[in-house]
CSV table of C-alpha atoms and ligand atoms in Angstrom, one decimal:
chain,number,residue,atom,x,y,z
F,30,MET,CA,7.5,-12.7,-6.7
F,31,ARG,CA,10.7,-12.6,-4.5
F,32,ILE,CA,10.2,-9.9,-1.5
F,33,THR,CA,13.0,-8.7,0.6
F,34,LEU,CA,12.4,-6.9,3.5
F,35,LEU,CA,15.1,-5.0,6.5
F,36,ALA,CA,13.2,-5.6,9.8
F,37,GLY,CA,13.5,-5.1,13.9
F,38,GLY,CA,11.4,-6.3,16.2
F,39,VAL,CA,7.8,-5.7,16.8
F,40,GLY,CA,7.1,-3.2,13.6
F,41,GLY,CA,8.9,-5.4,11.5
F,42,ALA,CA,7.4,-8.3,12.7
F,43,ARG,CA,3.5,-7.5,12.3
F,44,PHE,CA,4.3,-5.8,9.4
F,45,THR,CA,5.8,-8.9,7.8
F,46,ARG,CA,2.6,-11.0,9.1
F,47,GLY,CA,0.4,-8.7,7.8
F,48,LEU,CA,2.3,-9.0,4.3
F,49,ARG,CA,2.4,-12.5,4.3
F,50,ASP,CA,-1.2,-13.1,5.3
F,51,HIS,CA,-2.3,-10.7,2.6
F,52,LEU,CA,-0.5,-12.3,-0.2
F,53,ALA,CA,-1.8,-15.5,1.1
F,54,VAL,CA,-5.6,-14.5,0.8
F,55,HIS,CA,-5.3,-11.9,-2.2
F,56,GLY,CA,-2.6,-13.8,-4.1
F,57,THR,CA,0.6,-12.2,-5.5
F,58,PRO,CA,0.6,-9.3,-8.5
F,59,ASP,CA,2.3,-11.9,-10.7
F,60,GLY,CA,0.1,-14.5,-9.4
F,61,GLU,CA,2.9,-16.6,-8.2
F,62,PRO,CA,3.4,-17.7,-4.8
F,63,ALA,CA,5.5,-15.0,-2.9
F,64,GLU,CA,8.7,-15.8,-1.5
F,65,LEU,CA,9.7,-13.7,1.7
F,66,THR,CA,12.9,-13.0,3.1
F,67,VAL,CA,13.4,-11.0,6.3
F,68,VAL,CA,16.8,-9.3,6.8
F,69,VAL,CA,16.6,-9.1,10.9
F,70,ASN,CA,18.6,-6.9,13.2
F,71,THR,CA,21.0,-8.5,15.4
F,72,GLY,CA,22.0,-5.2,16.9
F,73,ASP,CA,20.1,-6.0,20.2
F,74,ASP,CA,21.5,-9.4,20.8
F,75,LEU,CA,22.9,-10.1,24.4
F,76,TRP,CA,24.5,-12.4,26.5
F,77,LEU,CA,21.9,-13.0,29.3
F,78,ASP,CA,22.8,-15.6,32.3
F,79,GLY,CA,24.8,-17.6,29.9
F,80,LEU,CA,22.5,-17.4,27.1
F,81,ARG,CA,22.4,-15.9,23.7
F,82,VAL,CA,19.4,-13.7,23.5
F,83,CYS,CA,18.2,-12.5,20.0
F,84,PRO,CA,15.4,-10.4,20.6
F,85,ASP,CA,14.3,-9.2,17.1
F,86,LEU,CA,15.2,-12.4,15.7
F,87,ASP,CA,12.5,-13.9,18.2
F,88,THR,CA,10.1,-11.5,17.9
F,89,VAL,CA,9.9,-12.2,14.1
F,90,MET,CA,10.3,-15.7,14.7
F,91,TYR,CA,7.2,-15.8,17.2
F,92,THR,CA,5.3,-13.3,15.5
F,93,LEU,CA,5.1,-15.1,12.1
F,94,GLY,CA,4.8,-18.7,13.9
F,95,GLY,CA,1.8,-17.8,15.7
F,96,ALA,CA,3.5,-17.9,19.4
F,97,VAL,CA,3.9,-14.5,20.1
F,98,HIS,CA,2.5,-12.8,22.9
F,99,GLU,CA,-0.1,-10.4,21.1
F,100,GLY,CA,-0.4,-7.9,24.0
F,101,GLN,CA,3.4,-7.4,24.6
F,102,GLY,CA,4.1,-7.7,21.2
F,103,TRP,CA,7.3,-9.9,21.8
F,104,GLY,CA,8.1,-13.0,24.2
F,105,ARG,CA,5.6,-16.0,24.1
F,106,ALA,CA,1.9,-16.3,24.7
F,107,ASP,CA,1.0,-18.2,27.9
F,108,GLU,CA,4.5,-17.5,29.2
F,109,THR,CA,5.5,-18.3,33.0
F,110,ARG,CA,8.5,-17.1,34.7
F,111,ARG,CA,9.3,-19.9,37.0
F,112,VAL,CA,13.3,-20.1,35.7
F,113,SER,CA,13.8,-16.2,36.0
F,114,ALA,CA,12.4,-16.4,39.7
F,115,GLU,CA,14.8,-19.4,40.5
F,116,LEU,CA,18.2,-17.6,39.1
F,117,HIS,CA,17.0,-14.4,41.2
F,118,ALA,CA,17.1,-16.2,44.0
F,119,TYR,CA,20.8,-17.2,43.1
F,120,GLY,CA,21.3,-13.8,42.9
F,121,LEU,CA,21.6,-13.8,39.1
F,122,GLY,CA,19.8,-12.2,36.1
F,123,TRP,CA,18.5,-8.8,35.9
F,124,ASP,CA,15.8,-8.0,37.3
F,125,TRP,CA,14.8,-5.4,34.5
F,126,PHE,CA,15.1,-7.9,31.8
F,127,THR,CA,13.1,-11.2,32.6
F,128,LEU,CA,12.8,-14.3,30.4
F,129,GLY,CA,9.8,-16.3,30.5
F,130,ASP,CA,10.3,-20.2,30.7
F,131,LEU,CA,9.2,-21.0,27.3
F,132,ASP,CA,11.3,-18.2,25.8
F,133,ILE,CA,14.4,-19.4,27.8
F,134,ALA,CA,14.2,-23.1,25.6
F,135,THR,CA,14.8,-20.9,22.6
F,136,HIS,CA,18.0,-19.3,24.2
F,137,VAL,CA,19.2,-23.0,25.5
F,138,ALA,CA,18.7,-24.0,22.1
F,139,ARG,CA,20.3,-21.4,20.2
F,140,THR,CA,23.1,-21.0,22.7
F,141,GLU,CA,24.1,-25.3,22.4
F,142,LEU,CA,23.8,-24.9,18.4
F,143,LEU,CA,26.1,-21.6,18.5
F,144,ARG,CA,28.3,-23.7,20.8
F,145,ARG,CA,28.3,-26.5,18.4
F,146,GLY,CA,29.7,-24.1,16.0
F,147,ILE,CA,27.2,-23.6,13.8
F,148,PRO,CA,26.9,-19.9,12.7
F,149,LEU,CA,23.5,-17.7,13.6
F,150,GLY,CA,22.0,-18.0,10.5
F,151,ALA,CA,21.9,-21.5,10.0
F,152,VAL,CA,20.9,-21.8,13.9
F,153,THR,CA,18.0,-19.3,13.2
F,154,GLU,CA,16.8,-21.7,10.4
F,155,ARG,CA,17.2,-24.8,12.3
F,156,LEU,CA,14.8,-22.9,15.1
F,157,CYS,CA,12.6,-21.3,12.5
F,158,ALA,CA,12.1,-24.8,11.3
F,159,ARG,CA,9.9,-25.6,14.0
F,160,TRP,CA,7.6,-22.4,13.7
F,161,GLU,CA,7.4,-22.6,9.8
F,162,PRO,CA,6.9,-18.8,9.9
F,163,GLY,CA,6.4,-18.6,6.0
F,164,ALA,CA,9.4,-16.5,5.2
F,165,ARG,CA,12.9,-16.9,5.6
F,166,LEU,CA,14.7,-15.0,8.5
F,167,LEU,CA,18.4,-14.1,7.8
F,168,PRO,CA,20.3,-12.2,10.5
F,169,MET,CA,21.9,-9.3,9.3
F,170,SER,CA,25.3,-10.9,10.0
F,171,ASP,CA,26.6,-14.1,11.4
F,172,GLN,CA,29.2,-12.0,13.5
F,173,PRO,CA,28.0,-10.6,16.5
F,174,VAL,CA,27.5,-6.7,16.3
F,175,GLU,CA,25.9,-5.5,19.0
F,176,THR,CA,24.7,-1.7,19.8
F,177,HIS,CA,25.8,0.0,22.5
F,178,VAL,CA,24.7,3.9,23.7
F,179,GLU,CA,26.8,6.7,24.6
F,180,LEU,CA,24.9,8.4,27.1
F,181,VAL,CA,25.3,12.0,27.5
F,182,GLY,CA,27.9,12.0,30.6
F,183,GLY,CA,29.8,9.4,28.4
F,184,ARG,CA,28.7,6.3,30.4
F,185,VAL,CA,28.3,3.6,27.7
F,186,VAL,CA,25.8,0.7,28.2
F,187,HIS,CA,24.4,-1.9,25.8
F,188,PHE,CA,21.5,-0.9,23.9
F,189,GLU,CA,18.8,-3.1,25.7
F,190,GLU,CA,20.2,-1.6,29.4
F,191,TRP,CA,19.4,1.8,27.7
F,192,TRP,CA,16.0,0.5,26.1
F,193,VAL,CA,14.6,-1.4,28.7
F,194,ARG,CA,16.2,-0.7,31.9
F,195,HIS,CA,16.2,3.3,31.2
F,196,ARG,CA,13.1,3.3,28.7
F,197,ALA,CA,15.4,5.3,26.4
F,198,ALA,CA,14.9,8.2,29.3
F,199,VAL,CA,18.4,9.2,29.7
F,200,PRO,CA,19.6,11.2,26.7
F,201,ALA,CA,22.0,9.3,23.8
F,202,ARG,CA,24.8,11.0,22.6
F,203,ARG,CA,25.5,8.2,19.9
F,204,PHE,CA,25.2,4.6,19.0
F,205,LEU,CA,28.0,2.3,18.4
F,206,GLN,CA,27.8,-0.9,16.3
F,207,VAL,CA,30.4,-2.8,18.4
F,208,GLY,CA,32.2,-5.4,16.1
F,209,VAL,CA,30.8,-4.1,13.0
F,210,GLU,CA,34.2,-3.7,11.4
F,211,ASP,CA,34.6,-7.5,11.5
F,212,ALA,CA,31.2,-8.4,10.4
F,213,VAL,CA,30.0,-9.5,7.0
F,214,PRO,CA,26.4,-9.8,5.8
F,215,GLY,CA,25.1,-13.1,6.4
F,216,PRO,CA,24.7,-15.9,3.9
F,217,GLY,CA,22.0,-15.1,1.7
F,218,VAL,CA,21.5,-11.4,2.4
F,219,LEU,CA,23.3,-9.7,-0.4
F,220,GLU,CA,21.4,-11.9,-3.0
F,221,ALA,CA,18.5,-11.1,-1.2
F,222,LEU,CA,18.5,-7.8,-2.0
F,223,HIS,CA,20.0,-8.0,-5.3
F,224,ASP,CA,17.6,-10.8,-6.2
F,225,ALA,CA,14.3,-9.2,-5.0
F,226,ASP,CA,11.4,-7.9,-7.1
F,227,VAL,CA,10.3,-5.6,-4.1
F,228,VAL,CA,12.2,-4.3,-1.2
F,229,LEU,CA,10.4,-3.1,1.6
F,230,LEU,CA,11.3,-1.4,4.8
F,231,PRO,CA,8.5,-2.0,7.2
F,232,PRO,CA,7.8,0.4,10.1
F,233,SER,CA,10.9,-0.8,12.0
F,234,ASN,CA,13.0,1.8,14.1
F,235,PRO,CA,15.3,3.8,11.5
F,236,VAL,CA,18.4,4.1,13.5
F,237,VAL,CA,18.5,1.3,16.0
F,238,SER,CA,16.8,-1.4,13.8
F,239,ILE,CA,17.3,-0.7,10.0
F,240,GLY,CA,20.1,1.6,10.8
F,241,THR,CA,22.0,-0.9,12.5
F,242,ILE,CA,21.6,-3.6,9.6
F,243,LEU,CA,22.6,-0.8,7.1
F,244,GLY,CA,25.6,-0.3,9.0
F,245,VAL,CA,27.1,-3.9,8.3
F,246,PRO,CA,29.6,-3.2,5.6
F,247,GLY,CA,28.1,-4.1,2.3
F,248,ILE,CA,24.3,-4.0,3.2
F,249,ARG,CA,23.7,-0.3,2.2
F,250,ASP,CA,25.4,-0.5,-1.3
F,251,ALA,CA,23.4,-3.5,-2.1
F,252,LEU,CA,20.1,-2.0,-1.2
F,253,ALA,CA,21.0,1.2,-2.7
F,254,ALA,CA,22.5,-0.8,-6.0
F,255,THR,CA,19.6,-3.0,-6.3
F,256,ALA,CA,17.3,-2.9,-9.6
F,257,ALA,CA,14.3,-3.9,-7.2
F,258,PRO,CA,11.8,-0.6,-6.5
F,259,VAL,CA,12.4,0.6,-2.5
F,260,VAL,CA,9.6,1.3,-0.7
F,261,GLY,CA,9.2,2.1,3.2
F,262,VAL,CA,6.7,2.6,5.7
F,263,SER,CA,6.8,5.0,8.3
F,264,PRO,CA,7.0,3.9,11.9
F,265,ILE,CA,6.3,7.9,12.7
F,266,VAL,CA,2.8,8.8,13.0
F,267,GLY,CA,1.6,12.4,13.5
F,268,GLY,CA,5.0,13.4,15.2
F,269,SER,CA,5.6,10.4,17.2
F,270,PRO,CA,6.6,6.7,17.2
F,271,VAL,CA,3.5,4.3,17.0
F,272,ARG,CA,5.0,2.3,19.8
F,273,GLY,CA,8.4,2.5,21.6
F,274,MET,CA,10.5,5.6,21.9
F,275,ALA,CA,12.2,5.9,18.4
F,276,ASP,CA,11.9,9.4,18.9
F,277,ALA,CA,14.7,9.6,21.5
F,278,CYS,CA,16.5,7.3,19.0
F,279,LEU,CA,16.2,10.2,16.0
F,280,THR,CA,17.0,13.0,18.9
F,281,ALA,CA,20.4,11.4,19.2
F,282,ILE,CA,21.0,11.1,15.3
F,283,GLY,CA,20.0,14.5,15.0
F,284,VAL,CA,16.5,13.9,13.1
F,285,GLU,CA,13.5,15.5,13.5
F,286,THR,CA,10.6,12.6,14.7
F,287,SER,CA,8.6,13.2,11.7
F,288,ALA,CA,7.6,10.8,8.9
F,289,ALA,CA,8.9,13.4,6.3
F,290,ALA,CA,12.1,13.9,8.4
F,291,VAL,CA,12.5,10.1,8.4
F,292,GLY,CA,11.9,9.8,4.6
F,293,ALA,CA,14.3,12.5,3.8
F,294,HIS,CA,17.0,10.9,6.0
F,295,TYR,CA,16.6,7.7,4.0
F,296,GLY,CA,16.6,9.8,1.1
F,297,ALA,CA,15.4,9.2,-2.5
F,298,ARG,CA,17.3,6.9,-4.9
F,299,ARG,CA,16.6,9.1,-8.0
F,300,ALA,CA,16.4,13.0,-8.1
F,301,ALA,CA,12.9,14.6,-8.8
F,302,GLU,CA,12.0,15.5,-12.5
F,303,GLY,CA,13.5,19.1,-12.4
F,304,GLY,CA,14.8,18.7,-9.1
F,305,GLU,CA,18.0,20.3,-9.8
F,306,GLY,CA,19.3,22.4,-6.8
F,307,LEU,CA,17.8,19.6,-4.4
F,308,ASP,CA,21.4,18.8,-3.2
F,309,VAL,CA,19.5,15.9,-1.1
F,310,ALA,CA,17.8,14.2,-3.6
F,311,GLY,CA,19.2,11.1,-5.8
F,312,SER,CA,21.6,9.8,-3.4
F,313,GLY,CA,19.4,7.8,-1.0
F,314,LEU,CA,17.4,4.7,-0.5
F,315,LEU,CA,14.3,4.6,-1.4
F,316,ASP,CA,11.9,4.8,-4.4
F,317,GLY,CA,8.6,5.4,-2.3
F,318,TRP,CA,7.6,6.2,1.3
F,319,LEU,CA,3.9,5.7,2.7
F,320,VAL,CA,3.0,8.0,5.7
F,321,ASP,CA,0.0,8.1,7.7
F,322,VAL,CA,-2.9,10.1,6.3
F,323,ALA,CA,-2.0,12.6,9.4
F,324,ASP,CA,1.0,13.3,7.7
F,325,ALA,CA,-0.7,13.9,4.5
F,326,GLY,CA,0.7,17.5,4.2
F,327,ALA,CA,4.3,16.1,3.9
F,328,VAL,CA,3.8,14.3,0.6
F,329,PRO,CA,4.4,17.0,-1.8
F,330,ALA,CA,7.9,17.8,0.0
F,331,LEU,CA,8.7,14.1,0.0
F,332,GLU,CA,8.0,14.3,-3.8
F,333,ARG,CA,10.1,17.4,-4.4
F,334,LEU,CA,12.9,15.4,-2.7
F,335,GLY,CA,12.7,12.5,-5.6
F,336,LEU,CA,10.1,10.5,-3.7
F,337,ARG,CA,7.1,8.6,-4.6
F,338,ALA,CA,4.9,9.4,-1.6
F,339,ARG,CA,1.2,8.6,-0.6
F,340,ALA,CA,-0.8,9.0,2.5
F,341,VAL,CA,-3.0,6.0,3.7
F,342,PRO,CA,-3.8,5.1,7.3
F,343,LEU,CA,-0.5,3.2,9.0
F,344,LEU,CA,-1.9,2.0,11.9
F,345,MET,CA,-1.6,-1.6,11.5
F,346,GLY,CA,-4.5,-3.3,13.6
F,347,ASP,CA,-5.3,-7.1,13.9
F,348,ASP,CA,-8.8,-7.2,13.4
F,349,ALA,CA,-10.0,-8.2,9.6
F,350,GLY,CA,-12.8,-6.2,7.9
F,351,PRO,CA,-16.0,-8.2,6.6
F,352,ASP,CA,-14.0,-9.2,3.3
F,353,GLY,CA,-11.1,-10.2,5.3
F,354,ARG,CA,-9.0,-7.4,4.4
F,355,THR,CA,-6.5,-6.3,7.1
F,356,ALA,CA,-5.4,-2.7,8.2
F,357,THR,CA,-2.0,-4.0,7.2
F,358,GLY,CA,-3.2,-5.7,4.0
F,359,ALA,CA,-4.3,-2.3,3.0
F,360,ILE,CA,-0.8,-0.4,4.1
F,361,VAL,CA,1.1,-3.8,2.1
F,362,ASP,CA,-1.6,-2.7,-0.9
F,363,ALA,CA,-0.1,0.7,-0.8
F,364,ALA,CA,3.6,-0.2,-0.2
F,365,LEU,CA,3.3,-2.6,-3.7
F,366,GLY,CA,1.3,0.2,-5.4
F,367,LEU,CA,4.0,2.4,-4.9
F,368,ALA,CA,6.8,-0.3,-5.9
F,369,GLY,CA,4.8,-0.3,-9.2
F,370,VAL,CA,3.4,-3.8,-8.6
F,371,PRO,CA,-0.3,-3.3,-7.5
F,372,ALA,CA,-2.2,-6.5,-6.3
G,239,GDP,P1,11.9,-3.1,17.9
G,239,GDP,O1,13.0,-3.9,17.4
G,239,GDP,O2,10.7,-4.2,18.7
G,239,GDP,O3,11.7,-1.7,18.3
G,239,GDP,O4,10.8,-3.0,16.6
G,239,GDP,P2,11.2,-2.5,15.2
G,239,GDP,O5,12.2,-1.7,15.2
G,239,GDP,O6,10.6,-3.9,14.4
G,239,GDP,O7,9.8,-1.7,15.4
G,239,GDP,C1,9.6,-0.2,15.9
G,239,GDP,C2,8.7,0.6,15.3
G,239,GDP,O8,7.3,0.2,14.7
G,239,GDP,C3,8.3,1.9,16.0
G,239,GDP,O9,9.1,3.0,15.9
G,239,GDP,C4,7.0,1.9,16.1
G,239,GDP,O10,6.9,3.3,15.8
G,239,GDP,C5,6.6,1.3,14.8
G,239,GDP,N1,5.2,0.6,14.9
G,239,GDP,C6,4.9,-0.4,15.6
G,239,GDP,N2,3.3,-0.2,15.2
G,239,GDP,C7,3.2,0.6,14.4
G,239,GDP,C8,1.8,0.5,13.5
G,239,GDP,O11,0.7,0.1,13.7
G,239,GDP,N3,2.2,1.5,12.5
G,239,GDP,C9,2.9,2.0,11.7
G,239,GDP,N4,3.4,2.6,10.8
G,239,GDP,N5,4.5,1.9,12.8
G,239,GDP,C10,4.3,0.9,14.0
G,240,CA,CA1,14.7,-4.5,18.3
């Protein structure tokens, strides 16, 4: 069974890890090994102290590779900060964006390989060879596409400056995808969508993670056209993001911070039975949308849009239950169930 995911950093990484581990223990619906492909957002990428940093690719790679700092959700476990302290002594680096020593080695390796002319997709494959993530990680594009944020007032900053330095507290007017007009989907991305048996949208940020991936010319159309069922998991639970500031991103694009509004924003691929008159239905991306039990009241309205919707607990815990089942595993079962391939 070929499963393709579109992912940002922490939400996408934790969901993909739960999916991989759940299928490894409980098997796939067809009994064949699962082939997981993760198309990862590179809109957060930036140059820092001469190094190419790819925050979401690294979060997915470290999480699937068992090296992530669990409490933080990103960066390396057992990290130290000696190199960045030295850089600061030279008056370099940004004091709001610190890189750990082990993490810096990843960025040095990536920058060196890019400098040799190797495209980001191939560089990522090379870095992942060490971590054995159990999934193929594909950057959304080999070309740099950076998310910049136009703040209210007109100043434009890199996404990471808005997110990390300002904690998204300065209202955003709009998001820009710098370089997107020259970008093409990374090698394998369109095939992974076309050839998938199931496409899953993990609970990643709908605006600056999944929205950014969908902005690369060709990807949205490939997702809309795939024969595979497409099922998403809401990152919004009970009217707030589970972690992070996705609400600030949704507000900037005029979408309410609710599981129902995000589901409607992605939209239904097929119009509801007897759903004539609902002009928003039938031109979207999703067949199914999972919401948390706190948002169960939204299910009938989502179904009227033409989505298969279900409410299940959507908090991804780490703790395995007595039978080895995890919270994320239960979410995976529900998502595959909505996709019509229950385990
Ligand atoms: P980022 O690039 O590190 O911001 O990560 P993503 O875009 O992949 O994911 C961020 C989103 O994950 C946030 O909007 C969170 O609300 C969501 N998220 C994080 N943990 C959970 C969880 O346990 N359950 C659900 N449903 N969403 C989560
Ligand atoms: Ca990110």
